[in-house]
PDB file of C-alpha atoms in Angstrom:
ATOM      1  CA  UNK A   1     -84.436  57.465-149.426  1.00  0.00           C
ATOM      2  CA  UNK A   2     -80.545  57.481-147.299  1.00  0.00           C
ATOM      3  CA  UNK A   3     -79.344  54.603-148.086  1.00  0.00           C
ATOM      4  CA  UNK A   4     -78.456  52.036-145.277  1.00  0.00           C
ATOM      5  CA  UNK A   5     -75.235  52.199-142.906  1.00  0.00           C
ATOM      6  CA  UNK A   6     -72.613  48.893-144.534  1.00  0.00           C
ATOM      7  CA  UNK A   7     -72.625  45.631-142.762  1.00  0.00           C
ATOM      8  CA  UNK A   8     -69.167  45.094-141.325  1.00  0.00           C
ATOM      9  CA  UNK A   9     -68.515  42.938-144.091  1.00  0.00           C
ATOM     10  CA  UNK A  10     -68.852  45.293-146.597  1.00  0.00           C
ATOM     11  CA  UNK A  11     -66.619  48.092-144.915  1.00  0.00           C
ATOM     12  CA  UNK A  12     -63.020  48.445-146.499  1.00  0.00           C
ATOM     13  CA  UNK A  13     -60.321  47.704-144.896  1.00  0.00           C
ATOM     14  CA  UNK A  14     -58.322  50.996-143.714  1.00  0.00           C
ATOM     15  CA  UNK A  15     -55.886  52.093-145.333  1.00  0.00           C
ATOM     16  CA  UNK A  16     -53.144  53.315-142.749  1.00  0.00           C
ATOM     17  CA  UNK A  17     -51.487  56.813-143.645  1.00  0.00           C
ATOM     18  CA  UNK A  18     -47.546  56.248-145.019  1.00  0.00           C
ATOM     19  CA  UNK A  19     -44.775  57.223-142.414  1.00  0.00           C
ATOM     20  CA  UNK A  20     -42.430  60.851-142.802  1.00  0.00           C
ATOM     21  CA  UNK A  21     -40.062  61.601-140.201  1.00  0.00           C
ATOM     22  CA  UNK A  22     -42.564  63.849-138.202  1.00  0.00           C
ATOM     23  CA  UNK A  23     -44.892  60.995-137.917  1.00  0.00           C
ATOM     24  CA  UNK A  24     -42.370  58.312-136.798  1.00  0.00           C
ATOM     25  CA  UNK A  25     -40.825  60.839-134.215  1.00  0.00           C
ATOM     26  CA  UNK A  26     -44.319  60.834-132.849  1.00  0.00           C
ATOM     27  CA  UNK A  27     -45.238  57.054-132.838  1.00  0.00           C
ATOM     28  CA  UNK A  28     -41.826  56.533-130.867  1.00  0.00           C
ATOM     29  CA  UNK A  29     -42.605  59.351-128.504  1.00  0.00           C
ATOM     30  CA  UNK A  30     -45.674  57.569-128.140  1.00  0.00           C
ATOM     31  CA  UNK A  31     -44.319  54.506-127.525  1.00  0.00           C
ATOM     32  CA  UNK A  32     -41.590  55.680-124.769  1.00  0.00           C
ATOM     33  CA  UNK A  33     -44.328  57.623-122.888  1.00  0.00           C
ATOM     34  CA  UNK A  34     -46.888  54.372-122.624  1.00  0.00           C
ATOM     35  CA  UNK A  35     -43.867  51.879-121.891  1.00  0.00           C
ATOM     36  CA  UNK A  36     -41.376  51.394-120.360  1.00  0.00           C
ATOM     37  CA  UNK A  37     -38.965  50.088-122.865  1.00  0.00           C
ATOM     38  CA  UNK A  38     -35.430  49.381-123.688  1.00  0.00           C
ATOM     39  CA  UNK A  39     -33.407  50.765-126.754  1.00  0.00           C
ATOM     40  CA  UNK A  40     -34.044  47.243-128.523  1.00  0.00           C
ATOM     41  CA  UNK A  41     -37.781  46.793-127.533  1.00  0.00           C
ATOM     42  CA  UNK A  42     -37.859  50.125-129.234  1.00  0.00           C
ATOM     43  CA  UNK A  43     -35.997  49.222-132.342  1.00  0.00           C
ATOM     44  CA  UNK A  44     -38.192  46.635-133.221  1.00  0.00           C
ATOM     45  CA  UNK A  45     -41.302  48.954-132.815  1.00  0.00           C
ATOM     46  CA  UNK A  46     -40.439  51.443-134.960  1.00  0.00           C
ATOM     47  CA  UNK A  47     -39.074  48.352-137.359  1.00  0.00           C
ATOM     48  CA  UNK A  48     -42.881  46.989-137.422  1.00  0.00           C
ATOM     49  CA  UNK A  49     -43.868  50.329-138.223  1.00  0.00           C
ATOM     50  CA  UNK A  50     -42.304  50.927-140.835  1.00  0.00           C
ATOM     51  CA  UNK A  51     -42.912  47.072-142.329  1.00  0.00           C
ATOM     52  CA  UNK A  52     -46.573  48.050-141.608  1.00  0.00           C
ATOM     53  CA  UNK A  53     -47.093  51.690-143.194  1.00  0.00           C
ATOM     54  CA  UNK A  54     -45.515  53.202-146.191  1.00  0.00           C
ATOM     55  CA  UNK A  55     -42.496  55.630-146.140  1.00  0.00           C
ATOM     56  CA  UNK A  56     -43.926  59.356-147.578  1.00  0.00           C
ATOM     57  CA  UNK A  57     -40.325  61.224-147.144  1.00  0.00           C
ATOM     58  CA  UNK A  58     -38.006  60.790-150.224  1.00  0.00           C
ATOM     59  CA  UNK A  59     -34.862  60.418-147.496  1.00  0.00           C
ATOM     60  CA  UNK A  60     -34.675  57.243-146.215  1.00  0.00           C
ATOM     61  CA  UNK A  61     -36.167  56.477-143.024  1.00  0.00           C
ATOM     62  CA  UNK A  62     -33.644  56.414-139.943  1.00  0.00           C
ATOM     63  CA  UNK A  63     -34.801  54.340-136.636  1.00  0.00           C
ATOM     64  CA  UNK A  64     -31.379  53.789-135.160  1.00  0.00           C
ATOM     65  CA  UNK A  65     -30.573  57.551-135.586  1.00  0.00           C
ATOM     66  CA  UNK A  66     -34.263  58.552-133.785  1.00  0.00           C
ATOM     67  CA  UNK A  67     -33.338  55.414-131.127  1.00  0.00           C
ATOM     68  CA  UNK A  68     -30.006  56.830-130.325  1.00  0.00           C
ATOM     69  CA  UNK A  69     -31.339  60.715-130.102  1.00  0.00           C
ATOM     70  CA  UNK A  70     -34.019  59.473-127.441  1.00  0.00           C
ATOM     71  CA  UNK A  71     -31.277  57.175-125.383  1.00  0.00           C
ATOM     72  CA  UNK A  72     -29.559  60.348-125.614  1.00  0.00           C
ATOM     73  CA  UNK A  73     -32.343  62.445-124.243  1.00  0.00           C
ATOM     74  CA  UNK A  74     -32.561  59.875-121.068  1.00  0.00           C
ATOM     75  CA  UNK A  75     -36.600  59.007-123.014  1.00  0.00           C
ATOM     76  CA  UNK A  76     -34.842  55.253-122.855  1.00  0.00           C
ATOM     77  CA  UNK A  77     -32.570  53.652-120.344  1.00  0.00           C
ATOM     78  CA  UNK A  78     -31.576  50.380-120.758  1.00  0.00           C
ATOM     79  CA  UNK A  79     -30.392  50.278-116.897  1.00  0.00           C
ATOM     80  CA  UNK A  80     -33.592  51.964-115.450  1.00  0.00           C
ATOM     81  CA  UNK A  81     -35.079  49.507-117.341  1.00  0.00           C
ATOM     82  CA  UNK A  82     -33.841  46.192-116.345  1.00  0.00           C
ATOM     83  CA  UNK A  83     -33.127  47.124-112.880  1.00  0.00           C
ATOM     84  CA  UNK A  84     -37.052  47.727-111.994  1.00  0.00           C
ATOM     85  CA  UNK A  85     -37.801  44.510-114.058  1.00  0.00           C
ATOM     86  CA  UNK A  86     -35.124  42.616-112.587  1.00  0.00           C
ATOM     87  CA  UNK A  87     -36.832  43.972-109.097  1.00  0.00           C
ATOM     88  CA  UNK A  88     -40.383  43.567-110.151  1.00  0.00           C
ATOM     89  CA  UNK A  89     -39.831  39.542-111.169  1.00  0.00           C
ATOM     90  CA  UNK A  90     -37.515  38.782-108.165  1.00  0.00           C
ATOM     91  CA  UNK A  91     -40.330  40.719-105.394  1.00  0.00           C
ATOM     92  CA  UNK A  92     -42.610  38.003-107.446  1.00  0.00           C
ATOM     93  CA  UNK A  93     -40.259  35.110-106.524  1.00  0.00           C
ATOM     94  CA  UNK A  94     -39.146  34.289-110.101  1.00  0.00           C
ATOM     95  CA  UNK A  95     -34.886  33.183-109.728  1.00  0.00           C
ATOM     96  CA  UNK A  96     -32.056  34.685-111.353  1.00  0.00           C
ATOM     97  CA  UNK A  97     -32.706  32.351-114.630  1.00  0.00           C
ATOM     98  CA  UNK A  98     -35.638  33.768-115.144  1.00  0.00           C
ATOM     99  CA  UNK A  99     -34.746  37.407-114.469  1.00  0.00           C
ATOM    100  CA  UNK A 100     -31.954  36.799-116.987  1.00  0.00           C
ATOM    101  CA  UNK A 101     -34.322  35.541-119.645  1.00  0.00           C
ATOM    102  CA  UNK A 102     -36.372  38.371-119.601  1.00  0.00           C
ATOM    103  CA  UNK A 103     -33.826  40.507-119.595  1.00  0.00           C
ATOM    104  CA  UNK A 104     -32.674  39.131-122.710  1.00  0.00           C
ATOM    105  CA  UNK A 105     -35.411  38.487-124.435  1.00  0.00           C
ATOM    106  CA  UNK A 106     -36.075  43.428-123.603  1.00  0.00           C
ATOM    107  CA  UNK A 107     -32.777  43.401-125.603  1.00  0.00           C
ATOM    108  CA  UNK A 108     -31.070  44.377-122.584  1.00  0.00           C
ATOM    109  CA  UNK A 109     -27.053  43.963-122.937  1.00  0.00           C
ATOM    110  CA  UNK A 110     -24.918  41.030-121.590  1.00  0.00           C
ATOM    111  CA  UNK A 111     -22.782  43.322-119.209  1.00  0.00           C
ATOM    112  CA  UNK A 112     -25.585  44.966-118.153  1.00  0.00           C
ATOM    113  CA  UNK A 113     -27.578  42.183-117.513  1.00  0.00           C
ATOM    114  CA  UNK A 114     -25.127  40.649-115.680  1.00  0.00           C
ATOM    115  CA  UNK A 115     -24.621  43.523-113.139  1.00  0.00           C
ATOM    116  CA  UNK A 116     -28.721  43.718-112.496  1.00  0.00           C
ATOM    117  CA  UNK A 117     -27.931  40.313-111.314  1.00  0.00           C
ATOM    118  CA  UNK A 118     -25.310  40.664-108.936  1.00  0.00           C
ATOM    119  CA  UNK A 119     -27.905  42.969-107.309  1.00  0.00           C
ATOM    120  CA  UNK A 120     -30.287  40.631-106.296  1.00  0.00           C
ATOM    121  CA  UNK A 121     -31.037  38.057-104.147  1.00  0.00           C
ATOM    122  CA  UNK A 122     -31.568  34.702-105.405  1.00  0.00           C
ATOM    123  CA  UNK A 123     -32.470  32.708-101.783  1.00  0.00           C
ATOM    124  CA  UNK A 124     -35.051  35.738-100.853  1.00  0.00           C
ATOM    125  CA  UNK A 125     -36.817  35.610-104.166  1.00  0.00           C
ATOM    126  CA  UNK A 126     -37.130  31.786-103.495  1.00  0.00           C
ATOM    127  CA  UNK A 127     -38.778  32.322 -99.825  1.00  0.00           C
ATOM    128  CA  UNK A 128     -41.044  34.627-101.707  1.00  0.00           C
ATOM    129  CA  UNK A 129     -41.987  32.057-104.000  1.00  0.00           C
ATOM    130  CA  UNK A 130     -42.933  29.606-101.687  1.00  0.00           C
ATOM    131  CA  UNK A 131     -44.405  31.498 -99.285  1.00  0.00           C
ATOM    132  CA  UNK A 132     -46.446  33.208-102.221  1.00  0.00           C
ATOM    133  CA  UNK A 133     -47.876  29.275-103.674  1.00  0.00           C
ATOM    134  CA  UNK A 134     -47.756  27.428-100.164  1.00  0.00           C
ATOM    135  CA  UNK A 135     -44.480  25.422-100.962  1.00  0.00           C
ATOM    136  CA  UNK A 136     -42.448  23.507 -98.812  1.00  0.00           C
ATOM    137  CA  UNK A 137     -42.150  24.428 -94.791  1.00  0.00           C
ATOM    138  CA  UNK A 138     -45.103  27.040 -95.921  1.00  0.00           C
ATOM    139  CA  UNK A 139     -47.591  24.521 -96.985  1.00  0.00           C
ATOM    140  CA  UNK A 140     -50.703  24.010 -94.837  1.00  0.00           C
ATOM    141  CA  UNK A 141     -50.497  20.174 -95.051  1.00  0.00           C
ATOM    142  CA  UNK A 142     -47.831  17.712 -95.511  1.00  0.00           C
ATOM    143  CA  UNK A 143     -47.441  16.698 -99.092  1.00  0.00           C
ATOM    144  CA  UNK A 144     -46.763  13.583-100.449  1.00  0.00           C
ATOM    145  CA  UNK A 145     -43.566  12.769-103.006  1.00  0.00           C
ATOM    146  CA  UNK A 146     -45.141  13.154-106.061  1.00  0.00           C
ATOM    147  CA  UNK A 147     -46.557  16.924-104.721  1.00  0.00           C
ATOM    148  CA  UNK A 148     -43.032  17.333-103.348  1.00  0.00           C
ATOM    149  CA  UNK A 149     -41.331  16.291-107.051  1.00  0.00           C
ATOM    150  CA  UNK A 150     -44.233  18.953-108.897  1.00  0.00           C
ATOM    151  CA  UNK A 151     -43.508  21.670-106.181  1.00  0.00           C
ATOM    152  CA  UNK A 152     -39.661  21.704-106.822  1.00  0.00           C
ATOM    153  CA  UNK A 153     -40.641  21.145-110.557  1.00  0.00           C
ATOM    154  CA  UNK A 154     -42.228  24.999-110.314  1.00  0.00           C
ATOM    155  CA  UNK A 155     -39.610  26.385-108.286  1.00  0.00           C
ATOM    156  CA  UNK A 156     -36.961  25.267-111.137  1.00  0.00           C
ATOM    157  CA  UNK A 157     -39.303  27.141-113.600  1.00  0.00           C
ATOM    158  CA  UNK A 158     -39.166  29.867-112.236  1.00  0.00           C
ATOM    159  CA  UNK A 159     -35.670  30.160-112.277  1.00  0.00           C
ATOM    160  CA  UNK A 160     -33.815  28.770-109.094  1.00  0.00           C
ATOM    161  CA  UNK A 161     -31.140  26.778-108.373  1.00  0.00           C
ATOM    162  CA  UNK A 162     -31.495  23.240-107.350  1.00  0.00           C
ATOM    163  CA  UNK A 163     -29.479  23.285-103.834  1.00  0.00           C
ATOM    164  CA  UNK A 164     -31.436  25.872-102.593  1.00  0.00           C
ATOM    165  CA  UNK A 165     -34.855  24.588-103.659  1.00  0.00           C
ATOM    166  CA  UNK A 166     -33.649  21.494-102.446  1.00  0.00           C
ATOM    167  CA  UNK A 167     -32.851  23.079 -99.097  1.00  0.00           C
ATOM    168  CA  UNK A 168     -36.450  24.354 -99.324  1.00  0.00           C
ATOM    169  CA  UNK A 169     -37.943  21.284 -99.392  1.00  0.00           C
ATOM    170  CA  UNK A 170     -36.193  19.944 -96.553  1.00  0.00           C
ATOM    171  CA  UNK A 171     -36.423  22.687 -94.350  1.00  0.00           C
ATOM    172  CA  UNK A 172     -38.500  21.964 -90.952  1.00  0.00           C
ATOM    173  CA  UNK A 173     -39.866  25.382 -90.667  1.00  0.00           C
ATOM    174  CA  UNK A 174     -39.724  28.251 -92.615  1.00  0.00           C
ATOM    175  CA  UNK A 175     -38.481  30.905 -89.633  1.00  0.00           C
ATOM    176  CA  UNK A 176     -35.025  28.391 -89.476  1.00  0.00           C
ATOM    177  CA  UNK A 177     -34.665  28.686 -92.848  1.00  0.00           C
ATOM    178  CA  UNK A 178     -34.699  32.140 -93.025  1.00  0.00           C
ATOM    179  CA  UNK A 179     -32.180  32.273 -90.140  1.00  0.00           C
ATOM    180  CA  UNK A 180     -30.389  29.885 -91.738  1.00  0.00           C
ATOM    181  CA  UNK A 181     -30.039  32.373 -95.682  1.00  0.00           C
ATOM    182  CA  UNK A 182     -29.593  35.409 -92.994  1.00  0.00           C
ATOM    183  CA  UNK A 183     -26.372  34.167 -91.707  1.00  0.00           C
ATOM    184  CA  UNK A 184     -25.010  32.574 -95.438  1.00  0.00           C
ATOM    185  CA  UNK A 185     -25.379  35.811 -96.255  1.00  0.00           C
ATOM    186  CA  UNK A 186     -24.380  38.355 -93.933  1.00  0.00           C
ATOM    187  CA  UNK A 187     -20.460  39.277 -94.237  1.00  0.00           C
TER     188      UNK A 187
END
């Protein structure tokens, strides 16, 4: 008589395979053609990886060196990188503050970060924004203070400055606004 398939709780646990310098090569390759990444983000993969799985190979292991071959390569770009996040958040109306945080957070460098910054445009991410939740000159109905207070309460979490979301608010329409930003703006 075959004997019966194990319950799940009588499987073992499985054992993952130790790392050589083949198979880390690969997970990172892996890794850089799912993600996009940064040089950092990628570090601290191959870190975990190696925290995670035994090292086979009697040299010892070498992440920076197999980080700095695939910067080399172009695999990772720290400015492709943070330029299509720093797009990607701002298009969603987050503000520079936020931008800058994730930026951060991906590893991305301080003079680096700082120039993805200079690109953008703080006052048209903060249109988006409230045209994107119904804030301000875009909302449907007149709110009332305490709607007002929670509405500029958002628009500072998501990164912007206070005289401009202040501005928001008090805008009559959203079209003389806009005007308004077009002109500050234009040389």
């Amino acid at each position: 008589m075959p004997r019966p398939k194990p319950t799940s709780y009588e499987r073992k646990p499985r054992v993952p395979r130790p790392l050589d310098e083949e198979k880390l090569r690969a997970l990172a390759l892996r890794y850089v053609e799912r993600y996009a990444t940064t040089e950092a983000k990628l570090r601290t993969y191959l870190a975990r990886k190696l925290r995670e799985r035994e090292w086979q190979s009697e040299s010892p292991p070498d992440p920076e060196a197999l980080c700095a071959r695939f910067v080399a390569l172009g695999y990772v770009d720290d400015r492709i990188y943070g330029e299509a996040k720093a797009r990607s958040l701002s298009a969603r109306g987050y503000g520079a503050r936020r931008v800058e945080g994730a930026l951060r957070q991906a590893g991305v460098a301080d003079g680096l970060r700082a120039n993805i910054s200079e690109t953008l445009n703080p006052r048209q991410a903060l249109l988006s924004f409230a045209k994107r939740r119904r804030f301000g000159p875009y909302s449907r109905t007149e709110p009332d203070e305490r709607t007002v207070q929670k509405q500029m309460a958002a628009m500072m979490r998501a990164g912007h400055g206070f005289d401009d979301v202040r501005r928001l608010m008090q805008a009559a329409s959203g079209a003389e606004l806009e005007a308004e930003w077009q002109d500050d703006d234009a040389p």
